[in-house]
Short mmCIF file of C-alpha atoms in Angstrom, two decimals:
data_model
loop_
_atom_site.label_atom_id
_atom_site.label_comp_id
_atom_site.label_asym_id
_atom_site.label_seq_id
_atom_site.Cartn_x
_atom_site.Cartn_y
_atom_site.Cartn_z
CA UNK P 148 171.49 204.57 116.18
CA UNK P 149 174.19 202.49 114.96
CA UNK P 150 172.35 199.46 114.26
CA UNK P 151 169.81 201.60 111.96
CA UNK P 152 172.40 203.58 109.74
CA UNK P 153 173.84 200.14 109.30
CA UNK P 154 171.29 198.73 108.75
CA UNK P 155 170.97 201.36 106.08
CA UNK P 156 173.81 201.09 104.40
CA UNK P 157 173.45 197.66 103.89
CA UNK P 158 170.13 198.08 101.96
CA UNK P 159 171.60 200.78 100.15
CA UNK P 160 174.99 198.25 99.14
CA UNK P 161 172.41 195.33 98.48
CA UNK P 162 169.95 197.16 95.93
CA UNK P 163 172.93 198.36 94.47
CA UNK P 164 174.52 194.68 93.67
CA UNK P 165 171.49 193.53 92.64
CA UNK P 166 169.91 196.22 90.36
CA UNK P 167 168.72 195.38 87.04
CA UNK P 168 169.84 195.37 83.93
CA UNK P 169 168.19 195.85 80.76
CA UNK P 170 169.74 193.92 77.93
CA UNK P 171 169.22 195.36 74.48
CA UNK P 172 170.20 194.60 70.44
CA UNK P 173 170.22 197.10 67.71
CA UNK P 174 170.34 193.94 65.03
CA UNK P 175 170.22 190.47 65.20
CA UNK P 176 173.82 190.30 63.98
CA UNK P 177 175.28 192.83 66.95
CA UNK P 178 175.97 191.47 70.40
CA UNK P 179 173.52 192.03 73.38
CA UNK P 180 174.42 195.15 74.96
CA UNK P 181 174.00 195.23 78.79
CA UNK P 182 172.02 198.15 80.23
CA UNK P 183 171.01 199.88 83.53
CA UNK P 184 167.33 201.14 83.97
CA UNK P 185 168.73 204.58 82.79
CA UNK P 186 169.81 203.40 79.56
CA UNK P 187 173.44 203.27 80.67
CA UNK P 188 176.07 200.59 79.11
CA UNK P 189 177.89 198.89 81.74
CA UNK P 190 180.21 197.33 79.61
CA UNK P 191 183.41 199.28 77.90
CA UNK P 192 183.07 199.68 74.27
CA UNK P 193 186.02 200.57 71.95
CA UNK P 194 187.90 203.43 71.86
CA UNK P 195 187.57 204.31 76.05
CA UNK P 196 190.17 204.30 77.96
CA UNK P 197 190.28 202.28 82.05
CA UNK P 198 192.07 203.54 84.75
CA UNK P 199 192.66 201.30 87.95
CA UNK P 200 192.98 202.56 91.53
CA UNK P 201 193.09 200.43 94.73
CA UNK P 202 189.84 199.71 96.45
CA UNK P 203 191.58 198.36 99.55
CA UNK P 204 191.60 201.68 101.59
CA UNK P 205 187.49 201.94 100.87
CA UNK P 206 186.78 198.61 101.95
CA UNK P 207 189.03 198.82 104.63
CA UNK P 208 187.15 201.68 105.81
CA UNK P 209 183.53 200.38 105.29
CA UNK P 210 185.18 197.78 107.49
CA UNK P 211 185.42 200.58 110.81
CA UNK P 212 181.29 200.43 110.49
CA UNK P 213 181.48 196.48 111.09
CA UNK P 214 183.81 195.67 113.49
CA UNK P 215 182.75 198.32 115.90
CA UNK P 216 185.91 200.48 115.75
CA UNK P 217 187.84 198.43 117.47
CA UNK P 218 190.40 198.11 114.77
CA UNK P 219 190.08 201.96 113.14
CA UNK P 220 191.47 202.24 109.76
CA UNK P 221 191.80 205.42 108.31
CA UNK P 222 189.50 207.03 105.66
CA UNK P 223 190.07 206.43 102.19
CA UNK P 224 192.35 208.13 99.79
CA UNK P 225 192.95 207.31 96.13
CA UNK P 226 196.12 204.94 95.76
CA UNK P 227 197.06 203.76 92.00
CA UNK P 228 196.41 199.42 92.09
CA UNK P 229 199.73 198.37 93.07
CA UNK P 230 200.89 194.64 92.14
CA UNK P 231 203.54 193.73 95.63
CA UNK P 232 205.74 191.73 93.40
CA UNK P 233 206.50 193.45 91.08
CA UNK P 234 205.73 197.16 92.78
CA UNK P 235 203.83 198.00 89.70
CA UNK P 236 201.38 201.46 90.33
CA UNK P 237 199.35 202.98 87.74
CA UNK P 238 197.50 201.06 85.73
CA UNK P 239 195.85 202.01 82.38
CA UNK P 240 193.95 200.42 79.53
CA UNK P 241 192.67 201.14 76.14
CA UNK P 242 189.82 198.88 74.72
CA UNK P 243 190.77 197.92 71.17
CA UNK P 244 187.05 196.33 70.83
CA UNK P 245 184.82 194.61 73.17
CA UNK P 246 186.79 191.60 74.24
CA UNK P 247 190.51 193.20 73.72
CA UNK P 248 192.53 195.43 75.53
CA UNK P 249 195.95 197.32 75.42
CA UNK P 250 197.12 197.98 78.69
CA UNK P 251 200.57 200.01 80.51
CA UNK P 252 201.09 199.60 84.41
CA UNK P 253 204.06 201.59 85.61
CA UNK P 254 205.38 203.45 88.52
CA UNK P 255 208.47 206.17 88.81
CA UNK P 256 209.16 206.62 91.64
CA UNK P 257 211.90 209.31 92.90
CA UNK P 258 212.87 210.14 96.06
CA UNK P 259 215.45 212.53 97.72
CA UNK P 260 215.86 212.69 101.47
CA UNK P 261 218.27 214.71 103.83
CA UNK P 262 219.43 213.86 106.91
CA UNK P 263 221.21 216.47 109.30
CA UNK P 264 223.21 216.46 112.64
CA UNK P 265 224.51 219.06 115.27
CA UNK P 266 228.08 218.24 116.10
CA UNK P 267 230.81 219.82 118.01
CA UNK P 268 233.30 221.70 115.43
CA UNK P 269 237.00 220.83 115.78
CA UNK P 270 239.36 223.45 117.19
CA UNK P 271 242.59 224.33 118.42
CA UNK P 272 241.67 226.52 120.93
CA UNK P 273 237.98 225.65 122.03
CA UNK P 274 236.92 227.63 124.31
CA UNK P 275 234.38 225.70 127.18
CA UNK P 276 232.20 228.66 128.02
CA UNK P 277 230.98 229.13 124.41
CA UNK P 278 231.40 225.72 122.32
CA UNK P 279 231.09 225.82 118.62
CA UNK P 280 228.76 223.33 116.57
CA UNK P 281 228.85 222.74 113.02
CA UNK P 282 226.88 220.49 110.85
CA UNK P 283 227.21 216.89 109.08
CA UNK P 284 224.67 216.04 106.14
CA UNK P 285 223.54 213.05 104.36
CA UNK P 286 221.57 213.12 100.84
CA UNK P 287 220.06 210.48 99.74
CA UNK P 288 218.32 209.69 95.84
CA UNK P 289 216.34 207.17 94.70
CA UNK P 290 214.97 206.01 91.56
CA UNK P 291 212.61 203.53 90.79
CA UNK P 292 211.56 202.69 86.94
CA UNK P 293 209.39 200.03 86.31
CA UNK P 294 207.05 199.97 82.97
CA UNK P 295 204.87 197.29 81.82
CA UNK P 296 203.22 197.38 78.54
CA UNK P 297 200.94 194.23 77.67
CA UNK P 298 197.37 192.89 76.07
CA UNK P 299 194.37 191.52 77.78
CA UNK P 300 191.87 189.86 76.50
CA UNK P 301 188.17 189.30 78.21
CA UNK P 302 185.31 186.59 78.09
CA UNK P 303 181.70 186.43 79.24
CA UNK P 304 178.39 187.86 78.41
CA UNK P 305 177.34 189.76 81.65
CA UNK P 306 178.55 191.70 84.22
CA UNK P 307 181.13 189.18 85.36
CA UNK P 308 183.90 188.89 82.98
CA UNK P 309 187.09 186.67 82.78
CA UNK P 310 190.70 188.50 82.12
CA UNK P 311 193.72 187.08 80.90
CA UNK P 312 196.88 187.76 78.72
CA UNK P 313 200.29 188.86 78.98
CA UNK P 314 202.30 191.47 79.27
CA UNK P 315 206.61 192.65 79.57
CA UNK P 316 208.06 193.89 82.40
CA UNK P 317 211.08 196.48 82.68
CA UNK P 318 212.64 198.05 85.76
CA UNK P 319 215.36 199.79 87.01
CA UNK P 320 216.58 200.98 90.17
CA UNK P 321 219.51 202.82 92.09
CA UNK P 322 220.26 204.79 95.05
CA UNK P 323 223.43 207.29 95.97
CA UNK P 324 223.85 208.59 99.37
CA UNK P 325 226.34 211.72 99.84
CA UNK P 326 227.85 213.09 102.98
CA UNK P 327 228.60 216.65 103.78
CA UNK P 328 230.55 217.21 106.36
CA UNK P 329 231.23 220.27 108.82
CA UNK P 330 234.46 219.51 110.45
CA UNK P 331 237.40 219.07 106.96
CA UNK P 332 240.02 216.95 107.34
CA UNK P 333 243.17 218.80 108.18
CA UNK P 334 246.85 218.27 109.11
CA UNK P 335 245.97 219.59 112.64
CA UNK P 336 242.64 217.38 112.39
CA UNK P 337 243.65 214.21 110.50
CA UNK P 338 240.16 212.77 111.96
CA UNK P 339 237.74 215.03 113.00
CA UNK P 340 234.65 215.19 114.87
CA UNK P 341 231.99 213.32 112.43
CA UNK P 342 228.58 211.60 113.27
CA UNK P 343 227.69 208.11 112.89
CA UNK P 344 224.90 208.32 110.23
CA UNK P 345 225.10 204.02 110.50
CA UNK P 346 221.73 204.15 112.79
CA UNK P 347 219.86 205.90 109.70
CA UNK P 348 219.59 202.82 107.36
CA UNK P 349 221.55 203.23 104.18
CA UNK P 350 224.62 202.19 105.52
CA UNK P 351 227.97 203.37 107.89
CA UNK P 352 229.63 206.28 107.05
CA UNK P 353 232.74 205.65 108.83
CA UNK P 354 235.00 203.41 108.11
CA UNK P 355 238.12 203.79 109.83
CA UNK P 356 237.48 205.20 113.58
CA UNK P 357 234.71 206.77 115.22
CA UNK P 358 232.99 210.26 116.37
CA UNK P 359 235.38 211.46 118.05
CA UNK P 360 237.60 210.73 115.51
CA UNK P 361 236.85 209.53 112.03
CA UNK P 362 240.22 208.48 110.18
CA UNK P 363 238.44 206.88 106.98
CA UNK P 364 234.95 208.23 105.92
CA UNK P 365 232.67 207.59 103.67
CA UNK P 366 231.73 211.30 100.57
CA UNK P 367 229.21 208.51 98.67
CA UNK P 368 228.11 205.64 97.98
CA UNK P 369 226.39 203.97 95.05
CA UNK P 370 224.51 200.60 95.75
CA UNK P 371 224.50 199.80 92.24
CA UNK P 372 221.86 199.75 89.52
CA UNK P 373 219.64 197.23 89.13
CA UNK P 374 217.90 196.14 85.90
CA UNK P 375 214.87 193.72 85.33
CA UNK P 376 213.45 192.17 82.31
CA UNK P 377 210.27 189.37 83.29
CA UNK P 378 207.23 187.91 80.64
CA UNK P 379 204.20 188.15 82.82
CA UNK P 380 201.11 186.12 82.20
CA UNK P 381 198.12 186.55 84.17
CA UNK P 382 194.21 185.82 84.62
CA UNK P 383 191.83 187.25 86.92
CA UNK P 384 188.27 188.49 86.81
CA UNK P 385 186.30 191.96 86.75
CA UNK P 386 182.87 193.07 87.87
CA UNK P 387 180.70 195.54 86.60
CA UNK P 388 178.68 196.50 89.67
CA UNK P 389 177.67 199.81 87.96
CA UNK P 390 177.94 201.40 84.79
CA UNK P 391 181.65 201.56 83.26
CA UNK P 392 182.87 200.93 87.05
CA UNK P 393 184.45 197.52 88.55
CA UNK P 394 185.92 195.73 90.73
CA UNK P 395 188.13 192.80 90.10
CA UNK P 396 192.05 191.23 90.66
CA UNK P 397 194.33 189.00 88.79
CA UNK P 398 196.91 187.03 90.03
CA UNK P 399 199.96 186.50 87.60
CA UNK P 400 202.87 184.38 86.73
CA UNK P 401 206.23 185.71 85.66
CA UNK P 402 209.64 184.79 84.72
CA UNK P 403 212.33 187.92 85.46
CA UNK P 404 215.81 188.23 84.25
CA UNK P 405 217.42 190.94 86.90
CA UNK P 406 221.20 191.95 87.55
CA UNK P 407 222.43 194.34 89.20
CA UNK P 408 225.74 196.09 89.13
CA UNK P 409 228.69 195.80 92.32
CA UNK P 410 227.86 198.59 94.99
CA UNK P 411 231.05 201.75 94.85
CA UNK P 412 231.98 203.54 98.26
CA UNK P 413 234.10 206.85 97.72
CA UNK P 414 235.56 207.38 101.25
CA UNK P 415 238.68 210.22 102.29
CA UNK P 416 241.13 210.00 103.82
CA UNK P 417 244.03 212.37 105.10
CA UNK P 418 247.21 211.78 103.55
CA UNK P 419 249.99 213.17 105.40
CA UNK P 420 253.06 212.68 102.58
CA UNK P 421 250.70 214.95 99.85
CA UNK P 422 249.25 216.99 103.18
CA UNK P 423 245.88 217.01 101.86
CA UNK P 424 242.88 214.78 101.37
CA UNK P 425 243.19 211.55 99.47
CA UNK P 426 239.68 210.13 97.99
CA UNK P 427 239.81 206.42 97.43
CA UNK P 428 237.25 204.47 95.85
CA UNK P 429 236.28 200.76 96.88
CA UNK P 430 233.81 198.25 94.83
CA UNK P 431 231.82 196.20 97.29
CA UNK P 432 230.02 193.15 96.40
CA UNK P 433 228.01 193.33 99.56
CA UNK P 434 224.80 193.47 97.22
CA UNK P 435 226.33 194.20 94.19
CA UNK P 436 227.41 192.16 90.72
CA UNK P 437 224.45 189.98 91.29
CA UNK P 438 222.82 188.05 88.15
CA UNK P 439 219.58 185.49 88.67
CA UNK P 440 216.49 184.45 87.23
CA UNK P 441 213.29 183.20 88.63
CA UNK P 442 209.80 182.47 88.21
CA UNK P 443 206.94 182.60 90.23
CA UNK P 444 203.36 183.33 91.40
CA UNK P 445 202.86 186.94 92.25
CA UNK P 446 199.81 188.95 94.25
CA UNK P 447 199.27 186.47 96.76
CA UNK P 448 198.63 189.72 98.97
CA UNK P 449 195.41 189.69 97.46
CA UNK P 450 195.46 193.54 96.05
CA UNK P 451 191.47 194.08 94.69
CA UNK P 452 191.22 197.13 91.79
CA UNK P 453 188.93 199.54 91.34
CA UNK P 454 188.57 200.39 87.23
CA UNK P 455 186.96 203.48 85.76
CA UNK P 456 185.66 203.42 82.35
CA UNK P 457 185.25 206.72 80.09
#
């Protein structure tokens, strides 16, 4: 039963890559315009706009009917064409005439996650029967900016056209994690009770100590904001395999200016001579203060886009 629906499927794929199209002129003086047997264009004309998805996830999942399952991948789902070097998303264009385009790729991303833990509370007089739990919390924002604006420009006559041009690409990103936590610093509990949050990947919390008692920890920290500025140049190739849809990819080569500011932990402290909590702040250079440049050759991943035309 297999063998037939893929069988199928593959006739159905095939007369679809190899219909026919009808090439027609209004005047001698206009170009040829490229037709299906309906009498639709499957070139984009000036004035429509593109947008480009992904078409990894479908042909990943057309591949589930070849290799016999063995290696399932999930059903597809509509993911904006992504560029891995440059973690460009969505990606627009508007055709300024036949063989010119204005196109934007960008991606915001923002994130906010929040981490909790059950710990013991501090107290003078616990009582063992009935122990009392409190609560430590980590926050942690993200944002990611990055915005490229640029012009393409296309060649050929038929389905199969040639891409290339340039465009300028600006990012930004940070991240600040906070801690709440349960148990306060006190003069009877100079270092309380406080979890590790080291294990959850943005970094230790404690600084001074440990759980059981926590003499110098961390209220936030800031990694420090990075900034990029890159000229992008790229070529690549799309095909029209129906009308005002292809499929195509472009590899590209850019050179990208980034720095990125030093990295500041606030951590507290209990300070016995003022008998309260003293904050102090520290700049680390762990990952921070950092200036380079660099060029190179990006999507060597291989992304493929899928480009709607209307």
């Amino acid at each position: 039963m297999r063998k037939i629906f893929l069988s199928m499927l593959a006739s159905v794929l095939t007369i679809a890559a190899i219909a026919q199209e009808v090439t027609t002129t209004t005047s001698t003086s206009e170009a040829p315009v490229l037709r299906s047997k309906k009498g639709e264009a499957y070139l984009p004309i000036a004035g429509e706009w593109g947008l480009g998805v992904s078409a990894n996830p479908f042909l990943d999942y057309l591949g589930n009917f070849v290799n016999g399952y063995d290696n399932f991948n999930d059903g597809p789902n509509f993911e904006f064409a992504s560029n891995p070097a440059n973690n460009i998303a969505v990606f627009g264009k508007l055709m300024k005439d036949a063989n010119t385009a204005y196109r934007i790729r960008f991606n915001v991303g923002i994130r906010s996650a929040t981490n909790k833990a059950v710990i013991s509370q501090n107290e003078l007089n616990p009582d063992p029967a009935f122990p009392a739990f409190t609560e430590d919390w980590q926050k942690v924002n993200t944002t990611a900016i990055v915005i490229a604006p640029g012009i393409e420009k296309r060649r050929g006559s038929t389905r199969l056209q040639g891409v290339y041009g340039a465009e300028l690409v600006l990012g930004f990103n940070n991240t600040k994690v906070s801690y709440d936590y349960g148990n306060a610093m006190s003069a009877d509990f100079n270092a309380p009770i406080t979890n590790d949050f080291d294990n959850y990947g943005y970094g230790e919390n404690i600084l001074t100590g440990n759980e059981a008692a926590a003499a110098v920890r961390v209220v936030e920290d800031k990694s420090g904001s990075n900034f990029l500025v890159g000229a992008r140049g790229f070529i690549g190739v799309e095909y029209f395999f129906a009308p005002k849809i292809s499929i195509g990819g472009e590899f590209g080569y850019m050179l990208g200016f980034q720095t990125q500011r030093k990295a500041t932990i606030t951590a507290e402290t209990w300070d016995a001579s003022s008998v309260g909590t003293r904050e102090v702040k520290v700049d680390e250079f762990r990952n921070g203060g950092v200036t380079s440049l660099g060029i190179g050759l990006d999507n060597l991943s291989g992304s493929i886009n899928l480009l709607f035309y209307f």
